[in-house]
Coordinates of C-alpha atoms in Angstrom, one line a residue:
Y1 CA -23.4 5.5 53.0
A2 CA -19.5 6.2 52.3
S3 CA -20.1 10.0 53.6
A4 CA -21.6 8.7 56.8
A5 CA -18.9 6.0 57.4
L6 CA -16.3 8.8 57.0
A7 CA -18.2 10.7 59.2
I8 CA -17.7 8.2 61.9
Q9 CA -14.2 7.2 61.1
P10 CA -12.6 9.7 58.9
D11 CA -9.3 7.6 58.0
D12 CA -11.1 4.5 56.9
A13 CA -9.5 3.9 53.8
R14 CA -11.9 1.5 52.5
A15 CA -14.9 3.9 52.9
L16 CA -12.6 6.8 50.8
S17 CA -11.9 4.9 48.2
N18 CA -15.7 3.7 47.9
L19 CA -16.5 7.5 48.0
A20 CA -14.0 8.3 45.3
D21 CA -15.5 5.7 43.2
T22 CA -18.9 6.8 43.3
L23 CA -17.9 10.5 42.6
A24 CA -16.2 9.0 39.3
R25 CA -18.9 7.5 38.6
Q26 CA -21.0 10.8 39.3
G27 CA -18.7 12.9 37.1
E28 CA -17.5 14.4 40.0
K29 CA -13.6 14.5 38.7
E30 CA -11.9 16.9 41.2
E31 CA -13.5 15.5 44.2
A32 CA -13.0 11.7 43.3
I33 CA -9.2 12.6 42.7
A34 CA -9.3 14.4 46.4
A35 CA -11.0 11.3 47.9
Y36 CA -8.3 8.7 46.2
R37 CA -5.2 11.0 47.2
R38 CA -6.9 10.9 50.9
A39 CA -7.1 7.2 51.0
L40 CA -3.4 6.7 49.6
A41 CA -2.3 9.1 52.3
I42 CA -3.4 6.2 54.7
V43 CA -3.1 3.3 52.4
P44 CA -0.1 4.5 50.2
D45 CA 0.5 0.3 49.1
S46 CA -2.9 -0.3 47.5
P47 CA -2.7 -0.9 43.7
Q48 CA -6.3 -0.8 43.1
V49 CA -6.5 2.7 44.6
H50 CA -3.4 3.9 42.5
H51 CA -4.9 2.2 39.6
N52 CA -8.4 4.1 40.3
L53 CA -6.9 7.4 40.9
G54 CA -5.3 6.7 37.6
N55 CA -8.4 6.4 35.8
A56 CA -10.1 9.6 37.3
L57 CA -6.9 11.7 36.2
V58 CA -7.3 10.3 32.6
Q59 CA -10.7 11.5 32.7
Q60 CA -9.6 15.0 33.8
G61 CA -6.8 14.7 30.5
K62 CA -3.7 14.6 33.2
E63 CA -2.3 11.3 31.1
E64 CA 1.2 11.8 32.7
E65 CA 0.2 11.6 36.1
A66 CA -2.4 8.9 35.4
I67 CA 1.0 7.2 33.7
A68 CA 2.7 7.3 37.2
C69 CA -0.4 5.7 38.8
Y70 CA -0.6 2.9 36.5
G71 CA 2.9 2.5 36.9
K72 CA 2.8 2.6 40.8
A73 CA -0.3 -0.2 40.7
L74 CA 2.1 -2.3 38.5
E75 CA 5.1 -2.2 40.7
L76 CA 3.1 -3.3 43.9
K77 CA 0.9 -6.0 41.8
P78 CA 2.8 -6.8 38.5
D79 CA -0.1 -9.1 37.1
M80 CA -2.6 -6.6 37.2
A81 CA -4.0 -6.9 33.6
V82 CA -6.0 -4.1 33.7
A83 CA -3.6 -1.7 35.2
H84 CA -1.2 -2.7 32.0
Y85 CA -4.2 -2.6 29.5
N86 CA -5.1 1.1 30.5
L87 CA -1.7 2.1 30.6
A88 CA -1.0 0.8 27.2
S89 CA -3.9 2.8 26.3
I90 CA -2.6 6.3 27.2
L91 CA 0.8 5.3 25.1
E92 CA -0.9 4.2 22.4
R93 CA -2.5 7.0 22.2
Q94 CA 0.3 9.2 22.8
G95 CA 1.7 7.7 19.8
K96 CA 4.3 5.5 21.5
P97 CA 3.1 1.9 20.3
R98 CA 6.6 0.3 21.0
E99 CA 6.0 1.4 24.9
A100 CA 2.6 0.1 24.9
I101 CA 3.2 -3.0 23.3
P102 CA 4.6 -4.9 26.3
H103 CA 1.6 -4.1 28.1
Y104 CA -0.6 -5.6 25.9
R105 CA 1.6 -8.2 25.5
E106 CA 1.1 -8.8 29.5
A107 CA -2.5 -8.0 29.7
T108 CA -3.2 -10.9 27.2
A109 CA -0.9 -13.2 29.0
I110 CA -2.8 -12.2 32.2
H111 CA -6.1 -12.7 30.7
P112 CA -6.1 -14.8 27.1
K113 CA -9.5 -14.4 26.6
D114 CA -9.3 -10.4 26.6
A115 CA -10.7 -10.0 23.3
L116 CA -9.9 -5.9 23.4
A117 CA -6.8 -6.4 24.9
H118 CA -5.9 -8.9 21.8
F119 CA -7.3 -6.2 19.6
H120 CA -5.3 -3.3 20.8
L121 CA -2.2 -5.3 20.8
G122 CA -2.7 -6.1 16.8
Q123 CA -3.1 -2.3 16.3
A124 CA -0.3 -1.2 18.0
L125 CA 1.7 -4.2 16.2
A126 CA 0.5 -2.8 12.8
L127 CA 1.7 0.6 14.0
I128 CA 5.4 -0.4 14.2
G129 CA 5.1 -2.6 11.0
A130 CA 4.7 -6.0 12.4
L131 CA 2.2 -6.9 10.4
D132 CA 2.6 -10.9 10.8
E133 CA 2.4 -10.6 14.7
A134 CA -0.6 -8.0 14.0
V135 CA -2.8 -10.2 12.1
S136 CA -2.3 -13.0 14.6
S137 CA -3.5 -10.6 17.6
L138 CA -6.5 -9.7 15.6
Q139 CA -7.4 -12.8 14.7
E140 CA -7.0 -13.9 18.0
A141 CA -9.5 -11.4 19.1
A142 CA -11.6 -12.3 16.0
A143 CA -11.9 -15.7 17.6
L144 CA -12.9 -14.5 21.0
R145 CA -15.4 -11.6 19.4
P146 CA -16.6 -13.2 16.4
D147 CA -19.3 -10.6 16.1
D148 CA -17.5 -7.3 16.4
A149 CA -17.3 -5.5 13.3
E150 CA -14.5 -3.0 14.4
I151 CA -12.1 -6.1 14.9
H152 CA -13.1 -7.8 11.7
F153 CA -12.5 -4.1 9.9
S154 CA -9.0 -3.6 11.4
L155 CA -8.3 -7.1 10.5
G156 CA -9.1 -6.2 6.6
N157 CA -6.8 -3.0 7.1
V158 CA -3.4 -5.1 8.2
L159 CA -4.4 -7.8 5.4
K160 CA -4.4 -5.5 3.1
Q161 CA -1.0 -3.7 4.0
Q162 CA 0.1 -7.2 3.8
D163 CA -1.5 -7.4 0.1
K164 CA -3.3 -10.5 1.2
I165 CA -6.2 -9.0 -1.2
E166 CA -8.5 -11.9 -1.4
E167 CA -7.9 -12.0 3.0
A168 CA -8.5 -8.5 3.3
I169 CA -12.1 -8.5 1.3
A170 CA -13.2 -11.1 3.6
S171 CA -12.3 -9.1 6.2
F172 CA -14.2 -6.3 5.5
R173 CA -16.9 -8.1 3.8
R174 CA -17.5 -9.4 7.4
A175 CA -17.3 -6.1 9.0
T176 CA -19.9 -4.7 6.7
E177 CA -22.1 -7.7 7.2
L178 CA -22.0 -7.5 11.0
G179 CA -22.0 -3.6 10.9
P180 CA -24.1 -2.2 7.9
D181 CA -23.6 0.8 8.5
L182 CA -19.5 1.3 9.1
A183 CA -19.2 3.8 6.0
M184 CA -15.3 3.0 6.5
A185 CA -15.8 -0.8 6.2
H186 CA -17.5 0.0 3.3
N187 CA -14.9 2.2 1.5
N188 CA -12.1 0.0 2.8
L189 CA -13.5 -2.7 1.1
A190 CA -14.6 -0.7 -2.1
N191 CA -10.6 0.3 -2.2
T192 CA -9.5 -3.7 -2.0
L193 CA -12.3 -4.7 -4.4
M194 CA -10.7 -2.0 -6.8
L195 CA -7.1 -3.5 -6.5
R196 CA -8.5 -6.7 -7.6
G197 CA -10.2 -5.2 -10.6
D198 CA -13.9 -5.5 -9.1
L199 CA -14.8 -1.8 -10.1
D200 CA -18.1 -2.9 -10.3
G201 CA -18.2 -4.1 -6.5
A202 CA -16.4 -1.3 -5.7
M203 CA -18.6 1.3 -7.2
S204 CA -21.5 -0.4 -5.1
H205 CA -20.0 -0.1 -1.6
L206 CA -18.8 3.5 -2.2
R207 CA -22.2 4.7 -3.3
R208 CA -23.4 2.8 -0.2
V209 CA -20.6 4.8 1.9
L210 CA -22.8 8.1 0.3
E211 CA -26.0 7.0 1.0
L212 CA -24.3 6.9 4.9
E213 CA -22.0 9.9 4.6
P214 CA -22.8 12.2 1.6
D215 CA -20.0 14.5 2.7
L216 CA -17.4 12.2 3.0
A217 CA -15.1 13.7 0.2
E218 CA -12.9 10.3 0.3
A219 CA -15.4 8.1 -0.8
H220 CA -16.3 10.8 -3.9
Y221 CA -12.4 10.7 -4.4
N222 CA -12.2 6.9 -4.8
L223 CA -15.2 7.0 -6.6
G224 CA -13.7 9.2 -9.1
I225 CA -10.8 6.7 -8.9
C226 CA -12.8 4.0 -10.2
Y227 CA -14.5 5.9 -13.1
Q228 CA -10.6 6.8 -14.2
Q229 CA -9.9 3.6 -14.1
Q230 CA -12.7 2.4 -16.2
G231 CA -12.1 5.3 -18.7
R232 CA -15.0 7.4 -17.8
F233 CA -13.0 10.6 -17.5
G234 CA -15.8 13.0 -17.2
E235 CA -17.4 11.3 -14.7
A236 CA -14.2 11.2 -12.7
V237 CA -13.7 14.8 -13.1
Q238 CA -16.9 15.5 -11.4
C239 CA -16.1 13.4 -8.7
H240 CA -12.8 14.8 -7.9
Q241 CA -14.4 18.3 -8.1
K242 CA -16.9 17.2 -5.5
A243 CA -14.1 15.7 -3.4
V244 CA -12.5 19.0 -3.2
A245 CA -15.2 21.2 -2.6
L246 CA -16.0 19.1 0.2
K247 CA -12.5 19.2 1.7
P248 CA -9.9 21.6 0.1
E249 CA -7.3 19.8 1.8
L250 CA -7.7 16.5 0.3
T251 CA -4.9 17.2 -2.3
R252 CA -4.7 13.8 -4.0
A253 CA -7.8 15.0 -5.4
H254 CA -6.3 17.9 -6.8
Y255 CA -3.7 16.1 -8.2
N256 CA -5.9 13.6 -10.0
L257 CA -7.9 16.6 -11.7
A258 CA -4.8 17.9 -12.8
I259 CA -3.4 14.6 -14.7
N260 CA -7.2 13.9 -16.4
K261 CA -7.3 15.6 -19.6
S262 CA -11.0 15.6 -19.3
F263 CA -10.4 19.0 -17.1
T264 CA -9.6 22.2 -18.2
P265 CA -8.0 24.3 -15.1
G266 CA -8.8 27.8 -15.1
K267 CA -6.9 30.9 -13.2
E268 CA -9.3 30.0 -10.4
T269 CA -7.8 26.4 -10.4
M270 CA -4.3 27.9 -9.9
T271 CA -5.2 30.2 -7.4
R272 CA -6.9 27.9 -4.9
L273 CA -3.6 25.4 -5.3
K274 CA -1.3 28.3 -4.6
T275 CA -3.5 29.2 -1.7
L276 CA -3.2 26.0 -0.3
L277 CA 0.3 25.8 -0.6
E278 CA 0.6 28.7 1.8
R279 CA -0.8 26.8 4.7
P280 CA 1.7 26.1 7.1
D281 CA 0.0 23.3 8.4
L282 CA -0.5 21.1 5.4
P283 CA 2.0 18.2 5.5
A284 CA 4.8 17.7 3.3
A285 CA 3.3 14.7 1.2
E286 CA 0.2 17.1 0.7
R287 CA 2.4 19.5 -0.5
A288 CA 4.2 17.4 -2.7
N289 CA 0.6 16.5 -4.5
L290 CA -0.2 20.2 -4.8
H291 CA 3.4 20.9 -6.6
F292 CA 3.0 18.1 -8.9
A293 CA -0.7 19.3 -10.0
L294 CA 0.7 22.6 -10.5
A295 CA 3.7 21.5 -12.5
K296 CA 1.2 19.2 -14.5
I297 CA -1.1 22.4 -15.4
L298 CA 2.1 24.5 -16.2
D299 CA 3.5 21.9 -18.3
D300 CA 0.5 22.0 -20.3
Q301 CA 0.3 25.4 -20.6
E302 CA 3.9 25.2 -22.0
S303 CA 5.5 27.0 -19.2
V304 CA 7.9 25.1 -18.8
D305 CA 10.8 26.8 -16.6
E306 CA 8.1 27.1 -13.6
A307 CA 6.7 23.5 -14.3
F308 CA 10.0 22.5 -13.6
S309 CA 10.4 24.3 -10.6
H310 CA 7.1 22.8 -9.2
Y311 CA 8.2 19.4 -10.4
R312 CA 11.6 20.0 -8.4
M313 CA 9.9 21.1 -5.4
A314 CA 7.3 18.3 -5.2
N315 CA 10.5 15.8 -5.9
E316 CA 12.4 17.1 -3.1
L317 CA 9.3 16.9 -0.5
R318 CA 8.6 13.3 -1.7
S319 CA 12.8 12.6 -1.2
K320 CA 12.6 13.7 2.2
E321 CA 10.5 11.0 3.1
A322 CA 12.4 8.5 1.3
N323 CA 15.4 6.5 2.2
F324 CA 16.9 5.3 -1.1
D325 CA 20.4 4.1 -0.5
T326 CA 22.3 4.3 -4.1
E327 CA 25.7 2.2 -2.9
A328 CA 23.3 -0.6 -1.2
Y329 CA 21.1 -0.5 -4.5
V330 CA 24.2 -1.0 -6.8
Q331 CA 25.7 -3.7 -4.3
F332 CA 22.5 -5.9 -4.6
V333 CA 22.5 -5.8 -8.4
S334 CA 26.1 -6.9 -8.1
E335 CA 24.8 -9.7 -5.9
V336 CA 22.0 -10.6 -8.2
I337 CA 24.3 -11.0 -10.8
S338 CA 27.3 -12.7 -9.1
V339 CA 24.6 -15.2 -7.7
F340 CA 22.4 -16.2 -11.0
T341 CA 25.5 -16.8 -13.7
K342 CA 25.2 -18.8 -16.3
D343 CA 27.0 -21.7 -15.0
F344 CA 23.9 -21.5 -12.0
F345 CA 21.5 -22.1 -14.7
E346 CA 23.2 -24.8 -16.6
Q347 CA 23.6 -27.0 -13.4
R348 CA 19.8 -26.5 -12.8
Q349 CA 18.0 -27.6 -16.4
W350 CA 14.7 -27.8 -14.5
A351 CA 11.8 -25.7 -13.4
G352 CA 9.3 -26.0 -10.8
S353 CA 6.6 -25.7 -14.0
D354 CA 6.2 -25.8 -17.5
S355 CA 3.4 -23.5 -17.7
E356 CA 3.0 -21.1 -20.2
L357 CA 0.4 -18.7 -18.4
P358 CA 2.5 -16.0 -17.3
V359 CA 4.1 -13.4 -19.4
F360 CA 6.2 -11.1 -17.3
I361 CA 6.5 -7.4 -18.8
I362 CA 9.7 -5.6 -17.6
G363 CA 11.4 -2.7 -18.0
M364 CA 12.0 0.9 -16.1
P365 CA 8.9 2.7 -14.9
R366 CA 7.3 4.6 -17.8
S367 CA 8.9 2.7 -20.3
G368 CA 5.6 1.4 -22.0
T369 CA 4.9 -1.5 -19.8
T370 CA 1.4 -0.4 -19.5
L371 CA 0.8 0.1 -23.3
I372 CA 2.6 -3.6 -23.7
E373 CA 0.0 -4.8 -21.3
Q374 CA -3.0 -3.5 -22.8
I375 CA -2.0 -4.3 -26.3
I376 CA -1.6 -8.4 -24.9
A377 CA -4.6 -8.0 -23.0
S378 CA -7.0 -7.0 -26.1
H379 CA -6.5 -10.5 -27.3
P380 CA -9.3 -12.4 -26.3
Q381 CA -7.5 -15.3 -24.9
A382 CA -5.2 -13.2 -22.8
F383 CA -5.7 -11.4 -19.5
G384 CA -3.8 -8.2 -17.9
A385 CA -3.6 -8.7 -14.2
G386 CA -1.4 -5.0 -13.9
E387 CA 1.3 -4.7 -11.6
L388 CA 1.4 -7.6 -9.2
N389 CA 3.2 -7.7 -5.8
Y390 CA 3.2 -11.6 -5.3
L391 CA 6.6 -12.2 -6.5
T392 CA 8.1 -9.2 -4.3
R393 CA 6.5 -10.8 -1.1
M394 CA 7.5 -14.5 -2.0
V395 CA 11.1 -13.2 -2.5
G396 CA 10.8 -11.2 0.4
T397 CA 10.2 -14.2 2.3
L398 CA 12.5 -17.0 0.7
P399 CA 15.1 -16.8 3.5
A400 CA 12.4 -18.4 5.8
T401 CA 10.6 -20.3 3.2
L402 CA 13.8 -21.9 2.8
K403 CA 15.1 -21.6 6.3
A404 CA 18.4 -20.1 4.9
S405 CA 20.8 -18.2 7.3
T406 CA 21.4 -15.9 4.3
P407 CA 19.2 -13.3 2.6
Y408 CA 18.3 -12.9 -1.2
P409 CA 19.5 -13.1 -3.1
D410 CA 22.3 -15.9 -1.7
C411 CA 19.5 -18.3 -0.6
A412 CA 18.5 -19.1 -3.7
A413 CA 21.0 -21.4 -4.3
L414 CA 19.0 -23.7 -1.9
I415 CA 16.4 -23.7 -4.1
D416 CA 15.7 -27.4 -5.2
R417 CA 13.3 -28.6 -7.9
A418 CA 10.6 -29.4 -5.3
T419 CA 11.1 -25.8 -3.9
A420 CA 10.6 -24.2 -7.4
R421 CA 7.7 -26.3 -8.1
Q422 CA 5.8 -25.3 -4.7
L423 CA 6.9 -21.9 -5.2
A424 CA 5.4 -21.8 -9.2
E425 CA 1.9 -23.5 -8.0
G426 CA 1.6 -20.6 -5.5
Y427 CA 2.3 -18.2 -8.5
L428 CA 0.0 -19.6 -10.9
D429 CA -2.8 -20.0 -8.3
H430 CA -2.5 -16.4 -7.4
L431 CA -2.6 -15.7 -11.4
R432 CA -5.7 -17.7 -11.4
G433 CA -7.3 -15.6 -9.2
H434 CA -7.6 -12.9 -12.1
S435 CA -8.9 -15.3 -14.6
E436 CA -9.6 -18.8 -14.3
A437 CA -9.6 -19.2 -18.4
A438 CA -7.2 -17.2 -19.9
E439 CA -4.2 -18.8 -21.9
R440 CA -1.7 -15.9 -21.1
I441 CA -1.6 -13.5 -18.1
T442 CA 0.5 -10.7 -18.3
D443 CA 2.4 -9.4 -14.7
K444 CA 3.6 -6.0 -15.4
M445 CA 5.4 -5.3 -12.4
P446 CA 8.4 -3.6 -14.0
N447 CA 10.9 -4.1 -11.2
N448 CA 10.6 -7.7 -11.6
L449 CA 13.7 -7.7 -13.8
L450 CA 15.6 -8.0 -10.4
R451 CA 13.8 -11.6 -9.8
L452 CA 14.5 -13.1 -13.4
G453 CA 16.8 -15.4 -11.6
V454 CA 13.6 -16.7 -9.6
I455 CA 11.4 -16.5 -12.2
A456 CA 13.8 -18.9 -14.5
L457 CA 13.7 -21.4 -11.8
M458 CA 9.8 -21.6 -11.4
F459 CA 9.3 -21.1 -14.9
S460 CA 11.0 -22.8 -18.1
R461 CA 8.4 -21.6 -20.3
A462 CA 7.4 -18.2 -19.2
R463 CA 8.0 -15.4 -21.4
I464 CA 9.7 -12.3 -20.6
I465 CA 8.8 -9.0 -22.5
H466 CA 11.6 -6.1 -22.0
C467 CA 10.3 -2.5 -22.6
R468 CA 12.9 0.0 -23.8
R469 CA 12.4 3.8 -24.2
D470 CA 15.1 6.6 -24.9
P471 CA 16.8 6.8 -21.0
L472 CA 15.7 10.6 -21.0
D473 CA 12.3 10.2 -21.8
T474 CA 12.2 7.4 -19.3
C475 CA 13.7 9.0 -16.2
L476 CA 12.3 12.6 -17.0
S477 CA 9.0 11.0 -17.4
C478 CA 9.4 9.3 -13.9
Y479 CA 10.3 12.6 -12.5
F480 CA 7.4 14.2 -13.4
Q481 CA 5.0 11.6 -12.2
N482 CA 3.7 11.4 -8.7
I483 CA 5.0 7.9 -8.3
P484 CA 4.4 5.5 -5.4
R485 CA 7.5 5.0 -2.6
V486 CA 8.3 1.8 -4.0
W487 CA 9.9 3.8 -6.9
D488 CA 11.5 6.2 -4.5
Y489 CA 14.5 6.5 -6.6
S490 CA 12.6 8.7 -9.1
Y491 CA 12.6 11.7 -6.5
D492 CA 15.9 12.6 -7.2
L493 CA 17.6 13.0 -10.7
A494 CA 21.2 11.8 -9.8
H495 CA 19.4 8.6 -8.3
L496 CA 17.8 8.1 -11.5
G497 CA 20.6 8.0 -13.2
I498 CA 22.1 5.9 -11.3
V499 CA 19.1 3.0 -11.3
Y500 CA 19.1 3.3 -14.9
R501 CA 22.6 2.5 -15.2
Q502 CA 22.0 -0.3 -13.1
Y503 CA 19.0 -1.7 -14.9
E504 CA 21.2 -1.3 -18.2
R505 CA 23.8 -3.4 -16.4
I506 CA 21.4 -6.4 -15.1
M507 CA 19.5 -6.5 -18.4
A508 CA 22.7 -7.0 -20.3
H509 CA 23.6 -10.0 -17.9
W510 CA 20.4 -11.5 -18.0
R511 CA 20.6 -11.6 -22.0
R512 CA 23.9 -13.5 -21.3
A513 CA 23.0 -15.5 -18.4
S514 CA 19.4 -16.3 -18.3
P515 CA 17.8 -19.3 -20.2
L516 CA 14.3 -17.9 -20.8
P517 CA 13.1 -16.3 -24.2
M518 CA 13.0 -12.5 -23.9
L519 CA 11.3 -9.9 -26.5
D520 CA 13.0 -6.3 -26.5
V521 CA 10.5 -3.6 -27.5
A522 CA 11.1 -0.6 -28.0
Y523 CA 8.7 2.1 -27.3
E524 CA 9.7 4.1 -30.0
E525 CA 9.6 1.4 -32.7
L526 CA 6.3 0.7 -31.2
V527 CA 5.2 4.1 -32.1
A528 CA 6.5 4.1 -35.6
D529 CA 5.0 0.7 -36.6
Q530 CA 2.1 -0.4 -34.0
E531 CA 0.7 -3.0 -36.3
G532 CA 4.2 -4.7 -37.0
V533 CA 5.7 -4.6 -33.3
S534 CA 1.9 -5.5 -31.9
R535 CA 2.3 -8.5 -34.4
R536 CA 5.7 -9.5 -32.9
I537 CA 4.4 -9.2 -29.4
I538 CA 1.6 -11.2 -29.9
E539 CA 3.5 -14.0 -31.8
F540 CA 6.1 -13.9 -29.1
C541 CA 3.3 -14.9 -26.9
G542 CA 2.2 -18.1 -28.9
L543 CA -1.0 -16.8 -29.7
E544 CA -2.8 -16.1 -33.2
W545 CA -3.3 -12.7 -34.0
D546 CA -6.5 -10.8 -33.5
D547 CA -7.2 -7.3 -34.9
R548 CA -8.6 -6.4 -31.5
C549 CA -5.0 -5.7 -30.2
L550 CA -4.8 -2.9 -32.4
A551 CA -7.7 -1.2 -31.2
F552 CA -6.3 -1.7 -27.8
H553 CA -7.6 1.6 -26.5
E554 CA -11.4 0.7 -26.6
H555 CA -10.8 -2.3 -24.2
D556 CA -12.8 -1.6 -20.9
R557 CA -10.5 -3.4 -18.7
P558 CA -9.2 -1.3 -15.4
I559 CA -6.3 0.2 -15.5
R560 CA -4.9 1.2 -12.5
T561 CA -1.4 2.4 -13.2
L562 CA -0.4 6.3 -14.0
S563 CA -1.0 5.9 -17.8
F564 CA -4.7 5.3 -17.1
W565 CA -5.1 7.9 -19.9
Q566 CA -2.2 7.5 -22.5
A567 CA -3.4 3.7 -22.6
R568 CA -7.0 4.4 -23.8
Q569 CA -5.8 6.5 -26.6
P570 CA -4.8 5.3 -30.0
I571 CA -0.8 5.4 -30.5
Y572 CA 0.4 8.8 -30.5
A573 CA 4.3 10.0 -30.9
S574 CA 4.3 13.2 -28.8
S575 CA 5.7 10.9 -26.1
V576 CA 9.1 10.1 -28.0

């Protein structure tokens, strides 16, 4: 019909546009584009034709031309929601989420009930780290389309980034209920359950993933991590080997094989790792994993010079990703010391809670914190919760909580008794999410040593166990580990030295100023006198002695730190 109309009236713009639309639907892309261009020659101010030409150009892969068309459509009709949405989609696909976000916002403002616009806005916000806004947008999308598994899946991913573990689990569960064959939803639910310590639940979902996608290397790897955390090292090795067989470039599986003492690497392993390192397309983070793996194997073989060379290359690669500012760190420690003085605590002889539930294990990473937690967790009345991020998040949001114009630590002066009680109750609720019955629950986040001032305001009877280890053993052990970005100072030996000195400085301050009871435990003393020091630890926690604390390596609790192997062995002296 359009062709017939054009035969009668060749300059009929509407007929040309209709013909172009039909050609586009039929997949005749070149002909459709030509027809849209002919229509625009007649009606250059038609926003709809500019928009439709943009759509046809996208199908041809001509995204820059499409962007220009959508831009022209919006110039002519600024409230054209679909043009905002399609333009944003291209920008997001091109890796330009900051440019996409204003257009997604316009689309949602014009059509507030457009679930997909809210969904993609949420995803773009997550890409730039605006996680609170991302959650709000994704929750709006989920409210509009409650049965969309992809939306719940994406919401779970952002909640997991925020360390909102229970909320993330709920979103992933909903995604798996709505999309039982959505393998990555099961996979990410499993990863999040692992963070909560629910390894049985995690493994159940990983097995479902492998039913759906038997060759998904990441699922084999994650299953290996579950076995590893359970102390089932032989089964972990089998899973990691399967993962690297399916996906040789999955370098974290190579690394976990190298640090697993149930795996004995041969020449073929070394050759495989070195061959992978020769790949020019390998990202820096993957390359670092391989250097750490090679370094560990060579170190075990006592090829120390070559091992150290790989440790150095690995850390140099990781250092390029990091942005550790030594001057800012020293200044921050100085500010903490200047705020939380002895006078500060003497003027606030109260606490939010008198609960004895929390036990904080602090110190430098690799100073024996996992070992000490394992000893305490072996007591039947105690529970080891691992390295909790709760206080990190809580202190990060403290200025907003206090409606303060100054950042932490200065804003801590505004904490009153009622606020301290509120903060303490929130933290206790979080601990009780790990164990309802335990009389003591440990939080072994080493860096809580920077937050002892706030902890003292929250709890008057919390125990602080400070782990100490020889400075060189501590710092080199950090340097030799593929440590997460949260400890990014460990990628540089000079940074490690500076941070260690600041650690000594702030611990000396807390001994002078803090009202909290603190037990210093030297790693070397624990190795030399396991029972004597263990008894002292348990007594300090206010618990009766139990012989199971000497058999800590037999405890079957999940161990999620890099000390997963060491903490399942009897005390040994080789790390001294």
